[in-house]
Structure formats: C-alpha cells, structure tokens
mmCIF file of C-alpha atoms and ligand atoms in Angstrom:
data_model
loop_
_atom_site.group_PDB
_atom_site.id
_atom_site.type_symbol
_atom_site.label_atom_id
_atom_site.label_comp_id
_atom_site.label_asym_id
_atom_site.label_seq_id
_atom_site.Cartn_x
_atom_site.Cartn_y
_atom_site.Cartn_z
ATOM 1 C CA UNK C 1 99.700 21.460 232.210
ATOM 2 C CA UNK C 2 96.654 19.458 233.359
ATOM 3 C CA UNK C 3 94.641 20.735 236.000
ATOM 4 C CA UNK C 4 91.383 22.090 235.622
ATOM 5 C CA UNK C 5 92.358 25.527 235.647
ATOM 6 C CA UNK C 6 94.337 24.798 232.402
ATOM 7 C CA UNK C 7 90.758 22.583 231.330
ATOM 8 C CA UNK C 8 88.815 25.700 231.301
ATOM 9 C CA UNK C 9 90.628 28.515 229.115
ATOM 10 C CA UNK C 10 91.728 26.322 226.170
ATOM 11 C CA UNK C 11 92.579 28.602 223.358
ATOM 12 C CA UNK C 12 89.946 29.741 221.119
ATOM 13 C CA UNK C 13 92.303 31.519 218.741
ATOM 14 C CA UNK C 14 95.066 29.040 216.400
ATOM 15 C CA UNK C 15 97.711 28.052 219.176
ATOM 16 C CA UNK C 16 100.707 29.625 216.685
ATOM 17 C CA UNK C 17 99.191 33.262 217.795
ATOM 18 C CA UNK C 18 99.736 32.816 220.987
ATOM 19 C CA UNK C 19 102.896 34.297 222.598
ATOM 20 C CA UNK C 20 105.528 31.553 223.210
ATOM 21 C CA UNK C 21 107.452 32.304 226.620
ATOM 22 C CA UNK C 22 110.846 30.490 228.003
ATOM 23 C CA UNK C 23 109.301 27.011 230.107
ATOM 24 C CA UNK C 24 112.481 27.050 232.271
ATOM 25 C CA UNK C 25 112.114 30.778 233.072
ATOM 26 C CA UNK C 26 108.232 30.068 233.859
ATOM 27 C CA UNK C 27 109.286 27.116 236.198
ATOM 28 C CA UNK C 28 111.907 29.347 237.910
ATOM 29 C CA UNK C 29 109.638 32.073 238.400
ATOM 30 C CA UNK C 30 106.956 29.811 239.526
ATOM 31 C CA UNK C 31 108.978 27.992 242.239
ATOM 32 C CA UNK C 32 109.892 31.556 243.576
ATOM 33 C CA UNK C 33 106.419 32.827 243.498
ATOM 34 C CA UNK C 34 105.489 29.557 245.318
ATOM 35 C CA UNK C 35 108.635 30.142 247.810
ATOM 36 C CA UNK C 36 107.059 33.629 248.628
ATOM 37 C CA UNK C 37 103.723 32.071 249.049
ATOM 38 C CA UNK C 38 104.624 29.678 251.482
ATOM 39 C CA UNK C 39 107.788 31.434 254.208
ATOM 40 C CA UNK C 40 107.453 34.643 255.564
ATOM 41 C CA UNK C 41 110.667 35.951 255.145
ATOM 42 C CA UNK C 42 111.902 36.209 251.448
ATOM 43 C CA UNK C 43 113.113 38.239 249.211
ATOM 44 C CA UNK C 44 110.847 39.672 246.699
ATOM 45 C CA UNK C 45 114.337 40.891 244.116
ATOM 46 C CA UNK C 46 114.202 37.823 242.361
ATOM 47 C CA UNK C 47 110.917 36.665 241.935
ATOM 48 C CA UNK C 48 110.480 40.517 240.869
ATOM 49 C CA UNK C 49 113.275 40.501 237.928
ATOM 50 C CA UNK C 50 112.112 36.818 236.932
ATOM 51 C CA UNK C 51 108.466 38.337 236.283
ATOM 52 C CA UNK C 52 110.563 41.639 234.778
ATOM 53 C CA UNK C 53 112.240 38.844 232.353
ATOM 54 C CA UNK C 54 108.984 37.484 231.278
ATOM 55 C CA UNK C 55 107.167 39.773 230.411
ATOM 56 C CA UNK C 56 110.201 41.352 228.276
ATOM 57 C CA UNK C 57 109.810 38.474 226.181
ATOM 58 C CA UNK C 58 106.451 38.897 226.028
ATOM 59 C CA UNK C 59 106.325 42.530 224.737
ATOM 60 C CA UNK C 60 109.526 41.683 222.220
ATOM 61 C CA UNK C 61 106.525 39.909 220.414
ATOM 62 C CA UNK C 62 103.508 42.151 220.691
ATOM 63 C CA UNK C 63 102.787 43.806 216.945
ATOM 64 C CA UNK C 64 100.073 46.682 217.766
ATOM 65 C CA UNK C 65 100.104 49.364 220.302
ATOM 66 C CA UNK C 66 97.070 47.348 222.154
ATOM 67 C CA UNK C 67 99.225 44.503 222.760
ATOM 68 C CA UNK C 68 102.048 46.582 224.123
ATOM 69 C CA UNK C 69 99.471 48.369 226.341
ATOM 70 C CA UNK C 70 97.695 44.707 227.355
ATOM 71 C CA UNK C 71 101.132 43.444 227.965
ATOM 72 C CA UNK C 72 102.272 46.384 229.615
ATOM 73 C CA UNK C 73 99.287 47.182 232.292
ATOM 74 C CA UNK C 74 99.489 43.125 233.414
ATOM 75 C CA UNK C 75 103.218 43.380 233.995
ATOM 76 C CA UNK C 76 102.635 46.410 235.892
ATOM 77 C CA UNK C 77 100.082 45.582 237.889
ATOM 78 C CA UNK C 78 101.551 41.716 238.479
ATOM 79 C CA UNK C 79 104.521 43.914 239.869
ATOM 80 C CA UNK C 80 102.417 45.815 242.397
ATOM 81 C CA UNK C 81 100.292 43.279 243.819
ATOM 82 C CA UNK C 82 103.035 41.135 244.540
ATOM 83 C CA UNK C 83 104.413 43.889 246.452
ATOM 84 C CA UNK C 84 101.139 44.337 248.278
ATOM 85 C CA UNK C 85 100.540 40.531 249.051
ATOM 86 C CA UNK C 86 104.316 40.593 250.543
ATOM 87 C CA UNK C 87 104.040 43.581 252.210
ATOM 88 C CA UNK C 88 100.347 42.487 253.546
ATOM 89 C CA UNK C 89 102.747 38.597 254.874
ATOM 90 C CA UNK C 90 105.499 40.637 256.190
ATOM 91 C CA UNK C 91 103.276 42.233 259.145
ATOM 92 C CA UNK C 92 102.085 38.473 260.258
ATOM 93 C CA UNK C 93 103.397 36.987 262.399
ATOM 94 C CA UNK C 94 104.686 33.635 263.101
ATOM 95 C CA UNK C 95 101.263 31.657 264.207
ATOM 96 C CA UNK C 96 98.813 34.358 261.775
ATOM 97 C CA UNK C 97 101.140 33.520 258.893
ATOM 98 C CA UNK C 98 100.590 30.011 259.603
ATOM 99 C CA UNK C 99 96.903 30.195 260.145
ATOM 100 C CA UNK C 100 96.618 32.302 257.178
ATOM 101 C CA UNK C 101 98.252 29.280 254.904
ATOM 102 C CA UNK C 102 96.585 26.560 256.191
ATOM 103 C CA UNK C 103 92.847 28.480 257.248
ATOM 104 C CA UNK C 104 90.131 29.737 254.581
ATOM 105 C CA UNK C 105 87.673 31.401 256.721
ATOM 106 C CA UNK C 106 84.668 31.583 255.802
ATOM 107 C CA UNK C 107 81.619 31.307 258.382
ATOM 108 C CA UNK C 108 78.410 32.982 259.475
ATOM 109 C CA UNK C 109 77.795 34.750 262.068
ATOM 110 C CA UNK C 110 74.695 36.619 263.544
ATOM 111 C CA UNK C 111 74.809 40.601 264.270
ATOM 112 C CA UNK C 112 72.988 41.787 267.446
ATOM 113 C CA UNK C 113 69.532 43.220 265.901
ATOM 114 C CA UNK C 114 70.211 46.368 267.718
ATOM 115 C CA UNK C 115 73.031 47.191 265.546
ATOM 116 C CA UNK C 116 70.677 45.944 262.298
ATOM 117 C CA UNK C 117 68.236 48.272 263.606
ATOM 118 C CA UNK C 118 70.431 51.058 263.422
ATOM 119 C CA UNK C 119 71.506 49.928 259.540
ATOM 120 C CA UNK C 120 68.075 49.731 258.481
ATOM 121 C CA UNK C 121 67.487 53.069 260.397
ATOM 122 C CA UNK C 122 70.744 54.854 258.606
ATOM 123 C CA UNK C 123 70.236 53.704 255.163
ATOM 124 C CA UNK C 124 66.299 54.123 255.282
ATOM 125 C CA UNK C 125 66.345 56.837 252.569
ATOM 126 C CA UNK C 126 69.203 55.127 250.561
ATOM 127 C CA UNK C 127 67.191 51.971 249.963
ATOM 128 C CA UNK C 128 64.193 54.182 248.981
ATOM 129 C CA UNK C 129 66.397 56.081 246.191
ATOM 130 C CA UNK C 130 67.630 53.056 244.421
ATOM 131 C CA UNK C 131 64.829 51.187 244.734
ATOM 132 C CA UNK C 132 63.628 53.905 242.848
ATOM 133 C CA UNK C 133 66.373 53.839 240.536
ATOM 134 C CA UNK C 134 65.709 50.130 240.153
ATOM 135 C CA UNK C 135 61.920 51.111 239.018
ATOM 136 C CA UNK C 136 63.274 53.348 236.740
ATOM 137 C CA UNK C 137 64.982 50.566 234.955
ATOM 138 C CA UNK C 138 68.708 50.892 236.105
ATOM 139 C CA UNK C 139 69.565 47.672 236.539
ATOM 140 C CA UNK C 140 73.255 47.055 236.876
ATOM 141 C CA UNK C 141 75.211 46.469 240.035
ATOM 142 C CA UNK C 142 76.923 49.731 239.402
ATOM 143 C CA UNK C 143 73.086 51.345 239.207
ATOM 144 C CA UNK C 144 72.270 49.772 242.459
ATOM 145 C CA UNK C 145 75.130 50.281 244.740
ATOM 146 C CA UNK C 146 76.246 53.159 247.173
ATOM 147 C CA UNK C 147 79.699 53.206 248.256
ATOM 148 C CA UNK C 148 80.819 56.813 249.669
ATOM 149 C CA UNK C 149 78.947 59.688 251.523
ATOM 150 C CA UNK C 150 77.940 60.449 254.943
ATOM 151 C CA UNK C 151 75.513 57.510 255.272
ATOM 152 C CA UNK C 152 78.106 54.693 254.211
ATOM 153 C CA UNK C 153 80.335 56.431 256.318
ATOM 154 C CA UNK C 154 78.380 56.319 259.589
ATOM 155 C CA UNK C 155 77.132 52.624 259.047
ATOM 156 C CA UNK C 156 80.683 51.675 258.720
ATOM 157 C CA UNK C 157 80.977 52.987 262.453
ATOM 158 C CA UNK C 158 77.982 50.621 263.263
ATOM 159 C CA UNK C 159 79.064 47.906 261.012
ATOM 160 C CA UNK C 160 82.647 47.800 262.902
ATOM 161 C CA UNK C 161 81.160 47.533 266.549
ATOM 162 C CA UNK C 162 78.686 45.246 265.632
ATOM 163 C CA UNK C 163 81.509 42.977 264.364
ATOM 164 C CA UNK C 164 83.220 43.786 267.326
ATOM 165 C CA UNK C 165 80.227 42.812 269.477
ATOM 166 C CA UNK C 166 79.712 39.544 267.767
ATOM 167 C CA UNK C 167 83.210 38.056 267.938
ATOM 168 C CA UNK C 168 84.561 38.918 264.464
ATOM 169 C CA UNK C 169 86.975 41.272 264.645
ATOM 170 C CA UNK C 170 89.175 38.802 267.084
ATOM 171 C CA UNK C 171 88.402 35.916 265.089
ATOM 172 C CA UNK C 172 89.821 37.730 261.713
ATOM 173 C CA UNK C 173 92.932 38.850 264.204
ATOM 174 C CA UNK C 174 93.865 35.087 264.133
ATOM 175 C CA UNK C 175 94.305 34.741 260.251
ATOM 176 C CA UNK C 176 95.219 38.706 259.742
ATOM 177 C CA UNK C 177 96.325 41.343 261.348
ATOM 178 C CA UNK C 178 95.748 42.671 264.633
ATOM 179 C CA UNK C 179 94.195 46.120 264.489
ATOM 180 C CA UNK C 180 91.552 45.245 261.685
ATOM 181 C CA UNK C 181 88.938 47.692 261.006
ATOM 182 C CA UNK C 182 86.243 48.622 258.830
ATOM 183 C CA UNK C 183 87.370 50.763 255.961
ATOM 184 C CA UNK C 184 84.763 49.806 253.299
ATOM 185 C CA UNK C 185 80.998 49.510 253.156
ATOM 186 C CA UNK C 186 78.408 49.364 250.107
ATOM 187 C CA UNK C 187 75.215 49.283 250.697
ATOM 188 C CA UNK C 188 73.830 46.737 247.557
ATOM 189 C CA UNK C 189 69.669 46.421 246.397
ATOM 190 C CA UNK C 190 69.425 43.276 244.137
ATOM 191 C CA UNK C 191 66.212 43.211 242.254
ATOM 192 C CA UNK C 192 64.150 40.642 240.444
ATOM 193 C CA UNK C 193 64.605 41.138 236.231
ATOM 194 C CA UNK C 194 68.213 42.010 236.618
ATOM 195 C CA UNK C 195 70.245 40.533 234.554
ATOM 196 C CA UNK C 196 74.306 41.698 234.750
ATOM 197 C CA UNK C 197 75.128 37.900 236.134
ATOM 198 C CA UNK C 198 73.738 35.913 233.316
ATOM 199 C CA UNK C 199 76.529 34.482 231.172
ATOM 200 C CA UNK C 200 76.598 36.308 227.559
ATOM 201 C CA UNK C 201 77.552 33.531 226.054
ATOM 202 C CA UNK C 202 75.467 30.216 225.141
ATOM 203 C CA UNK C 203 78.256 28.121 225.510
ATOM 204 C CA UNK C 204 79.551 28.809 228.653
ATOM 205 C CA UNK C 205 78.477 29.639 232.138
ATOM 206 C CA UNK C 206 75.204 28.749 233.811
ATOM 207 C CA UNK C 207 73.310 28.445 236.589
ATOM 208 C CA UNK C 208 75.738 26.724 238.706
ATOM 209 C CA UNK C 209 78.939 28.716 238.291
ATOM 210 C CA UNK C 210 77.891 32.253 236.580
ATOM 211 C CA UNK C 211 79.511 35.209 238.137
ATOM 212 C CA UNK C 212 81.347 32.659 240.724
ATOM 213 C CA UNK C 213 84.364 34.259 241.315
ATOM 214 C CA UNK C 214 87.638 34.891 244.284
ATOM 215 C CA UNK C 215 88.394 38.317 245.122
ATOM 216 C CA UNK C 216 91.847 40.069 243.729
ATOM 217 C CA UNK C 217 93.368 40.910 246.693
ATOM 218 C CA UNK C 218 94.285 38.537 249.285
ATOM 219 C CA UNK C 219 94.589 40.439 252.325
ATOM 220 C CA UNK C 220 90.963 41.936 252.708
ATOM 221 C CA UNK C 221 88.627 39.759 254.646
ATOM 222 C CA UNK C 222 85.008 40.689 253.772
ATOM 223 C CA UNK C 223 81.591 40.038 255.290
ATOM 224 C CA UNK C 224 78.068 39.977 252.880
ATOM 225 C CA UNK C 225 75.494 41.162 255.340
ATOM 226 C CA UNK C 226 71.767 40.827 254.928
ATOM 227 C CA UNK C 227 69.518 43.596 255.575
ATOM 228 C CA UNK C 228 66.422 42.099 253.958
ATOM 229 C CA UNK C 229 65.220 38.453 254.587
ATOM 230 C CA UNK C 230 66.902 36.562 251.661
ATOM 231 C CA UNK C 231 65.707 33.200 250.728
ATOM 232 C CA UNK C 232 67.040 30.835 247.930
ATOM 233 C CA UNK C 233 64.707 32.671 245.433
ATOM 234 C CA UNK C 234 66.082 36.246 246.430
ATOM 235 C CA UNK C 235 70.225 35.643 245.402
ATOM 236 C CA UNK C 236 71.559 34.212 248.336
ATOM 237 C CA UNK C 237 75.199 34.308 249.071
ATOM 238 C CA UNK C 238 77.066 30.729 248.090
ATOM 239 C CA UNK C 239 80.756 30.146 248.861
ATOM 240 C CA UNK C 240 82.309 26.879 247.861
ATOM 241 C CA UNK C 241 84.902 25.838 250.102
ATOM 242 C CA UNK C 242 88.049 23.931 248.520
ATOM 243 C CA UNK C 243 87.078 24.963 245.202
ATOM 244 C CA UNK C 244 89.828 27.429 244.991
ATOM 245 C CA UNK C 245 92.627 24.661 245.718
ATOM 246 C CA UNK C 246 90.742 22.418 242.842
ATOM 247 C CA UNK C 247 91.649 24.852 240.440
ATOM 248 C CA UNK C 248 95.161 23.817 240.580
ATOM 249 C CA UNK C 249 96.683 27.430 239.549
ATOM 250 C CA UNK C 250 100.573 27.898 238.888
ATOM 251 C CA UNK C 251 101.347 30.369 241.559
ATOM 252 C CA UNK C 252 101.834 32.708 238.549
ATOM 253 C CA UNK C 253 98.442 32.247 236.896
ATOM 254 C CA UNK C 254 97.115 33.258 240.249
ATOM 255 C CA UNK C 255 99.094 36.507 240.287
ATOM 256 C CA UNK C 256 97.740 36.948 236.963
ATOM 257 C CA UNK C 257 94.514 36.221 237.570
ATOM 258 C CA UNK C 258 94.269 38.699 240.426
ATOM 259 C CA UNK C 259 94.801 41.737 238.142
ATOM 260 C CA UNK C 260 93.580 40.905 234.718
ATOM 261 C CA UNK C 261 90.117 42.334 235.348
ATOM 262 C CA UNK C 262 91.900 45.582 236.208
ATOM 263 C CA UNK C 263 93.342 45.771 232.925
ATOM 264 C CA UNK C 264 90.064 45.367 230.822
ATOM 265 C CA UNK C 265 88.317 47.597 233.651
ATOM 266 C CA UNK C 266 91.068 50.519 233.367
ATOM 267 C CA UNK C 267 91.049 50.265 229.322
ATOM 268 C CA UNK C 268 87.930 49.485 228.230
ATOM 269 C CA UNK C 269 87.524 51.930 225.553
ATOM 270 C CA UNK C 270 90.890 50.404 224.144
ATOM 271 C CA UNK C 271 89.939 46.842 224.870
ATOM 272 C CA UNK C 272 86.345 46.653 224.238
ATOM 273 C CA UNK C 273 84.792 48.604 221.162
ATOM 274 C CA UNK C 274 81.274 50.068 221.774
ATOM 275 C CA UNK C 275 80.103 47.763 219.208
ATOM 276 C CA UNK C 276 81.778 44.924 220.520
ATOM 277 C CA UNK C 277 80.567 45.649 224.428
ATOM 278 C CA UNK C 278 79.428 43.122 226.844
ATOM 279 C CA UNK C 279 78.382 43.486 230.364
ATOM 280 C CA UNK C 280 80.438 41.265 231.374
ATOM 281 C CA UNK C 281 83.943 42.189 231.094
ATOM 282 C CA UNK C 282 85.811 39.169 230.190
ATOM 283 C CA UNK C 283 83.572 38.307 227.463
ATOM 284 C CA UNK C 284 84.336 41.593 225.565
ATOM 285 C CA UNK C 285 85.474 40.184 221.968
ATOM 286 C CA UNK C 286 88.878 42.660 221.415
ATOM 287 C CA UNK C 287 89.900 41.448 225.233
ATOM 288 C CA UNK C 288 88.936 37.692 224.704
ATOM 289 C CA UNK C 289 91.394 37.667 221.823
ATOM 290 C CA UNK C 290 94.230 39.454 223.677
ATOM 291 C CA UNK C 291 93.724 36.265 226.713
ATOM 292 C CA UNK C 292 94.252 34.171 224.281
ATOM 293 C CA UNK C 293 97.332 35.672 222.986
ATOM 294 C CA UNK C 294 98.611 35.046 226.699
ATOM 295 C CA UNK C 295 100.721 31.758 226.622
ATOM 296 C CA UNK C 296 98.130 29.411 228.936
ATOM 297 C CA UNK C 297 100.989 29.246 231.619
ATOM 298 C CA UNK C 298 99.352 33.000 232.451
ATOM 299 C CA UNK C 299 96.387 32.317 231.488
ATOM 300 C CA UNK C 300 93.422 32.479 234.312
ATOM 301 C CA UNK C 301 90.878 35.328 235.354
ATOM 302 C CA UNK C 302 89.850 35.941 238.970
ATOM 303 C CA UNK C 303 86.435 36.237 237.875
ATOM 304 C CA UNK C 304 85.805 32.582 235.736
ATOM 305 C CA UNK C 305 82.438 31.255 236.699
ATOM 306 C CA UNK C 306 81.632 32.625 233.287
ATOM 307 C CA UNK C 307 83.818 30.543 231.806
ATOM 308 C CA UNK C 308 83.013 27.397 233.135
ATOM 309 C CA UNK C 309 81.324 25.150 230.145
ATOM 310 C CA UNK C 310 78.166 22.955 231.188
ATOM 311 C CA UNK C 311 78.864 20.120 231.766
ATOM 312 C CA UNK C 312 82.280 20.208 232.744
ATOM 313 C CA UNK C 313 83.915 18.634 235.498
ATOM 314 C CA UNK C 314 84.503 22.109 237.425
ATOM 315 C CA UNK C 315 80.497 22.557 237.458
ATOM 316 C CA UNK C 316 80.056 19.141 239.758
ATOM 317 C CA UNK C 317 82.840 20.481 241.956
ATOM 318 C CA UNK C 318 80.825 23.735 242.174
ATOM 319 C CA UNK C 319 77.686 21.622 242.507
ATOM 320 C CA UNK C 320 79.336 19.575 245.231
ATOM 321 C CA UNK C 321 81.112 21.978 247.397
ATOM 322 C CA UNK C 322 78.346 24.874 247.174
ATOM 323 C CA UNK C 323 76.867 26.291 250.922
ATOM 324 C CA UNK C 324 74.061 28.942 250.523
ATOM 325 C CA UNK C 325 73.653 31.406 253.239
ATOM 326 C CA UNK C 326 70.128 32.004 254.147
ATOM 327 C CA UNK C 327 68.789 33.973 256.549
ATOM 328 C CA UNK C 328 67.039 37.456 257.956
ATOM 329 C CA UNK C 329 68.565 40.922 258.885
ATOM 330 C CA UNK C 330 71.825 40.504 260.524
ATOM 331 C CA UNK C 331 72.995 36.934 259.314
ATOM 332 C CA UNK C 332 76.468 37.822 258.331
ATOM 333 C CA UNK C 333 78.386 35.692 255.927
ATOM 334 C CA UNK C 334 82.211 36.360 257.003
ATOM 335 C CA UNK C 335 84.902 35.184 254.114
ATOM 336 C CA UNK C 336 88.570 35.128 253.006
ATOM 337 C CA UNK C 337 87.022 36.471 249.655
ATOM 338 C CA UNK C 338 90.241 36.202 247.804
ATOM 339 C CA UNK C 339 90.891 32.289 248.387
ATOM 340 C CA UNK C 340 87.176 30.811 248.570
ATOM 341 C CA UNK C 341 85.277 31.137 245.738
ATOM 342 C CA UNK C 342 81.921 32.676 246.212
ATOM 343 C CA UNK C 343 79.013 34.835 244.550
ATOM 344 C CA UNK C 344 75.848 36.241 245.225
ATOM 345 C CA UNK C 345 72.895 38.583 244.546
ATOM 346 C CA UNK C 346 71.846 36.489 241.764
ATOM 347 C CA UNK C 347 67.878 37.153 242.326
ATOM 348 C CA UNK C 348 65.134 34.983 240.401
ATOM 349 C CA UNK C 349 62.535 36.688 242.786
ATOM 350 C CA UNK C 350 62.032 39.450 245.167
ATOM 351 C CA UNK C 351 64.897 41.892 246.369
ATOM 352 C CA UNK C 352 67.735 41.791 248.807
ATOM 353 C CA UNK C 353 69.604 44.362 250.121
ATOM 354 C CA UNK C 354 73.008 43.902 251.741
ATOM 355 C CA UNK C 355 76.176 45.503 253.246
ATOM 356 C CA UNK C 356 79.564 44.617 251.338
ATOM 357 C CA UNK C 357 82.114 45.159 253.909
ATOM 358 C CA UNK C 358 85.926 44.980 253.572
ATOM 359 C CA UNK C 359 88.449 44.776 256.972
ATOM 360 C CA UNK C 360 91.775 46.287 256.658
ATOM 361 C CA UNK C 361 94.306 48.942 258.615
ATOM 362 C CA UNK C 362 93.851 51.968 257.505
ATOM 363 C CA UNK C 363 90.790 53.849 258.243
ATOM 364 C CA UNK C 364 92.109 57.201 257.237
ATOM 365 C CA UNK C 365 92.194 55.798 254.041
ATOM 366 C CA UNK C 366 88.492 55.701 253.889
ATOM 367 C CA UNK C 367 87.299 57.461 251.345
ATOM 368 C CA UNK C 368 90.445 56.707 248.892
ATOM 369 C CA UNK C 369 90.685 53.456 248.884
ATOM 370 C CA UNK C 370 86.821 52.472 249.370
ATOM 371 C CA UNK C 371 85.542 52.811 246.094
ATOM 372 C CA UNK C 372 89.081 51.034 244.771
ATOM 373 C CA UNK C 373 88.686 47.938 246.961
ATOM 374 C CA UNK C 374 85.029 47.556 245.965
ATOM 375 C CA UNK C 375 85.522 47.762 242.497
ATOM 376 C CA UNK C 376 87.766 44.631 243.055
ATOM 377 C CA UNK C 377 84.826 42.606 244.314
HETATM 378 FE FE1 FE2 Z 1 83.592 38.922 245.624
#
C-alpha cells in the first residue's frame, strides 16, 4: 500500500485497534471489483459474496453496538451501490461503455441568455428570500439552498432545453445514456462570511484542497451554472482533471469511499455527539475514530480535501492540475462529478448564485430522488 490515497488517511488511533481483515480475500475481491469496473458484462454474485465475506469478518470483531451499526450501514450500502453502478454499465452500450472508461468530461459550455433570462426571471423571489436568510445570519449550504417546489420544478424545464439548445444533452449521450434528462435542480446563494468549507482542523486542509471532493455516484453527470457574475473572489467552480486517477484507490476503497459520508450523514446522532459536532462531517471526533478502526485497505472518503495536510504532495497535484471556471450568467461548467475532483462556492467576497443540476432517466422520479441525489453532492 503506497499510493497517495493510502499517504493521506494514516491512522491516528494505535494500529493494533484497527480491524485486521484476510489480504488474500481483499486482493480477490479487489481484482473482481476491478473486473466489473472495466467489461460490461459480468457477474455481480461473486464480487457481491466476496464483499458479504469481508465485512463478516469485520463485524466478528466489532465490541459496541456503534461498531456493529458503522460496520453494518457501510456493508449495506457498499452492497447497493455496486448494484446501482452495474445496473447504471449494463444499459451502455458497446462504444458509451468505452467512452465512459476512457473519457472524464468535464467542459464549459455557454447557455443561450434567453434561457438565463428566464432563470433569473423564475427564481427572482427565491434569491430575494435567502438572501434574506443569509442577512439573517443562516449561513450554511443547507440554509442557502432550494431544492423542491414549483419554482425548482419549472427551471428544471428551462434548464433541460437550454442544455438541449446548447449541445449538452447529445454530448453527455456519448459517455451515458441516451435519453438523459434533467431530474435535479438547486438553486445555491453563496455569500461572503460563510464559513461551512473552512477545514476544522489546524492541521489539515487549506486553501488549496478544502471541501475538494468527487461525487458518490458515478452515473449522474452534473452541470454548476452561474446565475450571478462570479469572479475568482466570489467561489468559483475548480475541477482538477487527473487528480482522481492520482489518488491511486483499490477499486474497493473507492466503493467505500462513495458511501461513507452516507453513513455519518444517516447516523449522526449515533456517530457524532452534540458536544463533539463539527460542520464538517468527517471531522466529527466519535466518526474519526470509527475510520480509523477501518483496516486502511477500506479506508478513503469521497469527500477528502479536508484531509489533505499542507504541504503534502497531493496539495501540488491539486495546485497543478486546478482549472477555475469564471464567467457571467449562463457559463455552464458541465462534469463527470463522480470521477473529477472538483469544488466550489468557496466565497472570500461578494455572492454567487448558481444552479446544481444532475442528468439522469427518470423524470418521474423528480421529486423522490431530487433531494437524495443532492444531498450526495
Ligand atoms: Fe460535488
């Protein structure tokens, strides 16, 4: 274990308390996990009852109830995002399977300013009310973010034809499926004196990699689109292409990674004691102990600009690979969020407002699965 994923998560708690798993079932596991990653037509059975395996051994060692429940929610979730990234393979075909290997895309694109118009137009009062809020001192993402209702719900409609209109839609069919839609918008304010994406922690994070993060799932393609002018003062969008394939994850650290923020999010009354709270989730002290209970070979978080130290030979990648997307209403940052890294809304000055928009199938699914996939951003 030597890549720089492994660099950054070094155990903070005595190495004899973490869990000890089986290296040859980890290799076997990992070679069918990396099987599934790269063919289109395997079987999920084994990779399924490896993971099944593992994480038996895992919970034969947990002592408290939290453990079992830590251990427990991963394996679960592990399980159904697997599914959900095979099922999501299975309906590529031949030539999007292999553009979706070997592409990350991730590229900006202008929307016609009649369909900004119409954004600014819909979500007039919107930005009014939390800008509002934000005077008011709600601060946090959460504070500032609208996600549901009839507003989001009609500047989807817009959002989706003004993709359509400006090539995106077909260029996403290459990489992903065919009938991609819009099934999720948030409108986002950003204001000046926030403070959610600051690292809690003196000793790790910074400017260059806090809140840098890849997305959990791997078959939404999302677009960041500005409806305010943002500049490099106002939290920009970055993305830093090939950063993700630095990492060097085990196929099964990535799986991990994907849903490990679920598991703090879904139980953070059992994870995180009020007194022990941070804003940042994987800093909370009762979870930070249970990661590094996790043998390192499962060891990584979706969400680990945070984690980054200064200094450390990850922060020069993220210094050298970085693109910042500037621009006015309409510039349209369009991304595979869940293989480049990326972040944004990180504001020193001023205010931005933006559209978060995820592409998938099922538009009926709307309202259900809107606040869901967001949550995962
Ligand atoms: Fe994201």
């Amino acid at each position: 274990m030597n890549s720089i994923a492994d660099s950054i998560y070094v155990s903070e708690e005595p190495v004899d308390k973490s869990w000890i798993v089986d290296q040859q079932l980890v290799a076997e596991l990992n070679l069918s996990l990396y099987q599934l990653k790269i063919k289109n037509d395997c079987s999920e059975s084994l990779a399924l009852s490896q993971l099944d395996q593992l994480f038996e051994s895992l919970i034969a060692q947990v002592e408290t109830p939290m453990e079992n429940r830590f251990v427990s929610d991963i394996h679960e979730f592990c399980r159904a995002r697997l599914k959900e990234e095979l099922r999501f393979k299975q309906k590529l075909s031949p030539d999007q399977f292999r553009c979706w290997t070997n592409e990350r895309i991730a590229y900006v694109a202008i929307l016609d300013p009649l369909y900004v118009s119409l954004l600014k137009f819909l979500t007039v009062f919107k930005r009014k009310h939390l800008e509002q809020r934000a005077r008011q001192g709600l601060q946090k993402r959460t504070d500032l973010t609208v996600d549901s209702g009839i507003t989001i719900f009609l500047s989807s409609i817009v959002l989706e034809f003004a993709m359509r209109n400006a090539g995106v839609l077909e260029r996403l069919k290459l990489s992903f499926s065919n009938d991609l839609k819009v099934i999720g918008a948030a409108l986002e304010l950003s204001v000046s004196g926030s403070t959610w994406w600051r690292s809690s922690s003196k000793e790790f994070g910074g400017i260059n990699t806090d809140y840098a993060h890849f997305d959990e799932a791997i078959e939404s393609p999302k677009a960041i689109v500005y409806l305010s002018h943002v500049g490099s003062e106002s939290g920009p969008t970055e993305f830093y292409p090939g950063l993700f394939e630095s990492l060097g994850l085990t196929p099964l650290q990535e799986l991990v990674s994907r849903v490990i923020g679920r598991v703090d999010n879904n139980r953070r009354r059992v994870f995180c004691k009020e007194s022990q709270y941070s804003e940042i989730p994987s800093h909370a002290k009762d979870f930070r102990s249970l990661l590094f209970r996790l043998p390192a070979e499962l060891r990584f978080i979706s969400h680990f600009g945070w984690d980054v130290p200064e200094s450390h030979k990850l922060e020069s990648e993220f210094i050298s690979k970085k693109n910042t997307v500037l621009g006015g209403p309409g510039t349209a940052l369009i991304f595979d969020g869940g293989r480049v890294v990326h972040r944004g809304g990180l504001i020193r000055t001023g205010e931005r407002a933006v559209f978060q928009v995820v592409f998938g199938h099922n538009r009926s699914r709307f309202f259900r699965s809107v606040l869901f996939r967001l949550r995962r951003k």
